[in-house]
C-alpha positions as CSV (number, residue, x, y, z in Angstrom):
1,I,-0.1,0.1,0.0
2,E,1.3,3.4,-1.1
3,G,3.6,5.0,1.6
4,S,2.9,2.2,4.2
5,T,5.5,1.2,6.7
6,L,4.0,-2.2,7.1
7,S,5.6,-5.2,5.7
8,L,3.6,-7.7,3.6
9,H,3.4,-10.1,6.6
10,E,2.2,-7.3,8.9
11,T,-0.3,-6.0,6.3
12,R,-1.7,-9.6,5.9
13,M,-1.9,-9.9,9.8
14,V,-3.9,-6.7,9.9
15,I,-6.3,-7.9,7.0
16,E,-6.7,-11.4,8.0
17,E,-6.4,-11.4,11.7
18,G,-7.5,-7.9,12.7
19,V,-4.2,-7.5,14.5
20,T,-2.9,-4.0,15.4
21,I,0.8,-3.8,14.9
22,G,2.7,-2.2,17.8
23,E,5.0,0.7,17.1
24,K,3.6,1.2,13.5
25,P,1.7,4.4,12.6
26,L,-2.0,4.1,13.2
27,K,-2.5,5.6,9.7
28,D,-0.8,2.6,8.0
29,V,-2.8,0.1,10.0
30,L,-6.0,1.8,9.1
31,S,-5.0,1.9,5.4
32,A,-4.5,-1.8,5.5
33,K,-7.9,-2.4,7.0
34,N,-9.6,0.0,4.5
35,H,-8.2,-1.6,1.3
36,P,-10.1,-4.8,1.3
37,E,-13.4,-3.0,1.9
38,A,-12.6,-0.9,-1.2
39,I,-11.7,-3.8,-3.3
40,D,-15.0,-5.5,-2.2
41,C,-16.7,-2.3,-3.5
42,L,-15.1,-2.6,-6.9
43,V,-16.4,-6.2,-7.3
44,E,-19.9,-5.1,-6.3
45,L,-19.7,-2.2,-8.7
46,V,-18.8,-4.5,-11.5
47,Q,-21.5,-7.0,-10.6
48,L,-24.2,-4.3,-10.6
49,G,-22.8,-2.8,-13.9
50,T,-22.5,0.6,-12.3
51,P,-20.8,3.0,-14.6
52,L,-17.9,5.4,-13.4
53,T,-19.2,8.5,-12.1
54,E,-18.0,11.3,-10.0
55,K,-20.0,9.8,-7.1
56,V,-18.1,6.6,-7.5
57,V,-14.8,8.4,-7.4
58,L,-15.8,10.0,-4.1
59,T,-17.0,6.8,-2.7
60,L,-13.7,5.0,-3.4
61,H,-11.8,7.8,-1.8
62,T,-14.1,7.7,1.2
63,L,-13.4,3.9,1.7
64,V,-9.6,4.3,1.2
65,M,-9.3,7.2,3.6
66,K,-12.0,6.2,6.2
67,D,-10.9,7.1,9.8
68,I,-7.6,8.5,8.5
69,K,-8.5,12.0,7.0
70,D,-11.5,14.1,8.1
71,D,-12.0,15.0,4.5
72,A,-12.3,11.5,3.2
73,G,-14.6,11.7,0.2
74,S,-14.4,15.3,-0.3
75,Y,-12.2,17.2,-2.7
76,R,-9.4,19.3,-1.3
77,D,-10.0,23.0,-0.7
78,H,-6.3,24.2,-0.7
79,G,-3.3,24.0,-3.0
80,V,-0.9,21.1,-3.0
81,R,2.6,20.3,-4.3
82,V,3.7,16.8,-5.2
83,A,7.3,16.1,-4.2
84,G,9.5,15.3,-7.2
85,A,6.8,16.1,-9.8
86,T,7.3,18.3,-12.8
87,F,3.6,19.4,-13.0
88,Q,1.5,21.6,-10.8
89,P,-1.7,20.2,-9.7
90,A,-5.0,21.9,-10.4
91,K,-6.1,24.7,-8.3
92,S,-8.7,23.6,-5.7
93,G,-11.6,25.5,-7.2
94,E,-11.1,23.7,-10.6
95,V,-11.0,20.2,-9.2
96,P,-14.8,19.4,-9.3
97,R,-14.9,20.6,-12.9
98,L,-11.9,18.7,-14.1
99,V,-12.8,15.4,-12.4
100,K,-16.3,15.6,-14.0
101,E,-14.6,16.3,-17.4
102,L,-12.4,13.4,-17.0
103,V,-15.0,11.0,-16.1
104,D,-17.1,12.3,-19.2
105,W,-13.9,11.9,-21.4
106,A,-13.6,8.3,-20.2
107,D,-17.2,7.6,-21.2
108,R,-16.8,9.2,-24.6
109,N,-13.6,7.3,-25.4
110,M,-14.6,3.7,-24.5
111,E,-14.9,2.8,-28.0
112,E,-12.0,4.9,-29.4
113,L,-9.3,3.5,-27.0
114,S,-8.3,0.1,-26.0
115,P,-9.3,-0.7,-22.3
116,L,-5.7,-0.7,-21.1
117,E,-4.9,2.6,-22.8
118,L,-8.1,4.2,-21.6
119,A,-7.5,3.1,-18.0
120,A,-3.8,4.1,-18.0
121,V,-4.5,7.5,-19.4
122,F,-7.4,8.2,-17.0
123,H,-5.0,7.1,-14.1
124,H,-2.3,9.6,-15.2
125,R,-4.7,12.5,-15.6
126,F,-6.4,11.8,-12.4
127,V,-3.0,12.0,-10.5
128,Q,-2.2,15.2,-12.3
129,I,-5.4,16.9,-11.2
130,H,-4.7,15.4,-7.6
131,P,-8.2,16.0,-6.4
132,F,-7.7,15.0,-2.8
133,S,-5.5,16.2,0.1
134,E,-4.3,12.6,0.4
135,G,-4.9,9.2,-1.1
136,N,-4.8,10.3,-4.8
137,G,-2.6,7.4,-5.9
138,R,-4.6,4.7,-4.2
139,T,-7.9,6.1,-5.4
140,A,-6.5,6.3,-9.0
141,R,-5.3,2.7,-9.0
142,L,-8.7,1.6,-7.7
143,I,-10.4,3.4,-10.4
144,M,-8.0,2.1,-13.1
145,N,-8.9,-1.4,-11.8
146,L,-12.6,-0.7,-11.8
147,M,-12.4,0.4,-15.5
148,L,-10.5,-2.7,-16.4
149,M,-12.7,-5.0,-14.4
150,Q,-15.8,-3.6,-16.1
151,M,-14.2,-4.5,-19.5
152,G,-13.4,-8.0,-18.5
153,Y,-9.8,-7.7,-17.1
154,P,-8.7,-9.0,-13.8
155,F,-7.8,-6.9,-10.8
156,I,-4.0,-5.8,-11.5
157,I,-2.5,-7.1,-8.2
158,N,1.0,-7.1,-9.5
159,I,2.0,-3.4,-9.0
160,T,4.4,-4.6,-6.3
161,N,7.3,-2.9,-4.4
162,R,9.4,-4.4,-7.0
163,D,7.5,-2.7,-9.8
164,R,7.1,0.7,-8.0
165,G,10.2,2.2,-9.8
166,K,8.8,1.5,-13.1
167,Y,5.3,2.7,-12.0
168,I,6.7,6.1,-10.9
169,R,8.9,6.3,-14.1
170,G,5.8,5.6,-16.1
171,L,4.0,8.6,-14.6
172,R,6.9,10.9,-15.0
173,E,7.3,9.9,-18.7
174,A,3.6,10.6,-19.1
175,D,4.1,14.0,-17.5
176,H,6.3,14.8,-20.3
177,G,4.0,13.7,-23.0
178,N,5.2,10.1,-23.4
179,R,2.3,8.0,-22.3
180,A,3.4,4.8,-24.2
181,Y,5.8,3.6,-21.3
182,F,3.0,3.9,-18.6
183,V,0.4,2.3,-21.0
184,N,2.9,-0.6,-21.6
185,F,3.6,-1.0,-18.0
186,I,0.0,-1.3,-17.1
187,A,-0.5,-3.7,-20.0
188,R,2.4,-5.9,-18.8
189,S,1.0,-5.9,-15.3
190,A,-2.4,-7.1,-16.7
191,E,-0.7,-9.7,-18.8
192,R,1.2,-11.1,-15.8
193,V,-2.0,-11.5,-13.7
194,L,-3.9,-13.1,-16.7
195,D,-1.1,-15.6,-17.0
196,I,-1.4,-16.5,-13.3
197,Y,-5.2,-17.0,-13.6
198,L,-4.8,-19.0,-16.9
199,N,-2.1,-21.3,-15.4
200,A,-4.3,-22.0,-12.6
201,I,-7.3,-22.8,-14.7
202,E,-5.6,-24.8,-17.5
203,E,-3.2,-26.7,-15.4
204,P,-4.9,-29.5,-13.5
205,D,-2.0,-30.2,-11.3
206,I,-2.1,-27.6,-8.5
207,L,0.2,-28.0,-5.7
208,S,0.3,-26.4,-2.1
209,L,3.7,-24.6,-1.5
210,K,4.5,-27.5,1.0
211,E,3.9,-30.1,-1.8
212,A,6.0,-27.9,-4.2
213,S,8.8,-27.8,-1.7
214,E,9.1,-31.5,-1.6
215,L,9.7,-31.4,-5.4
216,T,12.3,-28.6,-5.4
217,P,15.5,-27.6,-3.6
218,Y,13.5,-24.8,-2.0
219,S,11.7,-24.7,1.3
220,Q,8.0,-24.0,1.7
221,E,9.0,-20.6,3.5
222,Y,11.2,-19.5,0.6
223,L,8.5,-20.4,-2.0
224,S,6.1,-18.3,0.1
225,L,8.4,-15.4,-0.1
226,L,8.7,-15.7,-3.8
227,A,4.9,-15.7,-4.0
228,R,4.5,-12.6,-1.9
229,R,6.9,-10.7,-3.8
230,G,5.5,-11.7,-7.2
231,R,8.5,-13.7,-8.3
232,I,6.4,-16.8,-9.0
233,G,2.8,-17.1,-10.4
234,A,1.3,-18.5,-7.2
235,F,-2.2,-17.7,-6.1
236,K,-3.9,-17.7,-2.8
237,E,-7.1,-19.4,-1.4
238,G,-7.9,-18.6,2.1
239,R,-4.6,-18.4,4.0
240,N,-2.7,-20.9,1.8
241,W,-0.7,-20.3,-1.4
242,Y,-0.9,-22.7,-4.3
243,I,1.1,-23.1,-7.7
244,S,0.6,-25.0,-10.7
245,M,3.0,-27.6,-11.9
246,R,3.5,-25.6,-15.1
247,E,4.5,-22.5,-13.2
248,L,6.7,-24.5,-10.9
249,N,8.5,-25.9,-14.0
250,R,8.8,-22.5,-15.5
251,Y,10.6,-21.1,-12.5
252,M,12.9,-24.0,-12.1
253,K,13.9,-23.9,-15.7
254,E,14.4,-20.1,-15.4
255,T,16.7,-20.4,-12.4
256,G,18.4,-23.5,-13.7
257,S,17.5,-25.5,-10.5
258,K,18.1,-29.1,-10.3
259,G,15.2,-31.6,-9.6
260,T,12.7,-29.9,-12.0
261,P,9.5,-31.8,-11.7
262,E,7.7,-33.0,-14.7
263,P,3.9,-32.9,-15.4
264,Q,2.3,-36.2,-14.6
């Protein structure tokens, strides 16, 4: 989660166990608690066929910043500066109009642009407007995922810490008029997630990480670490990670490890 000091393990403990992490900022704990509710909202909006509107934008921000900011769900009423950015965010008085125009633009261009390009460009323009005092990036990514999910794409879970540098670079390139890098980055993220889903669907041999560890030189703990970091195409059901035989073979071949298992 953007700017959080929580590790992946700590974030998971907050979400799954409701645990409060000592000596960590309360804001980071609340952010971890809020995020699953916001994602549930995305799923419900998609299931109901709800179009993207200004009200949806404000609702998502409310969920993301609940109990963190008093102005959750409200546009900022003051000027802001973005550290390291080469652009100046919109004046606060222009924000409502610009957000409405951006939402209308997305609706008009659904047939003109590919889903990935539409969602990526919307994301970049939204961040440039910077409509809220805090939580702009998180809200922008949720909206981007909503747009893609409405058009049949999966939730892009793979913008990980490992990818953060490319993500920021993509936004900076777009600031200078080169949107292709950011669009391609989002497309690759979507492709990676689709591969994970397709492997899970098409490959009948699904292993728990404990079972996978017995077929490889790696421990269950190490495979779990790879899964959490997005290094292997594992997927989670409940509290357990699973991996397909095909994906396990791919990783073993890629790393040149011995003992590569073969599909039965």
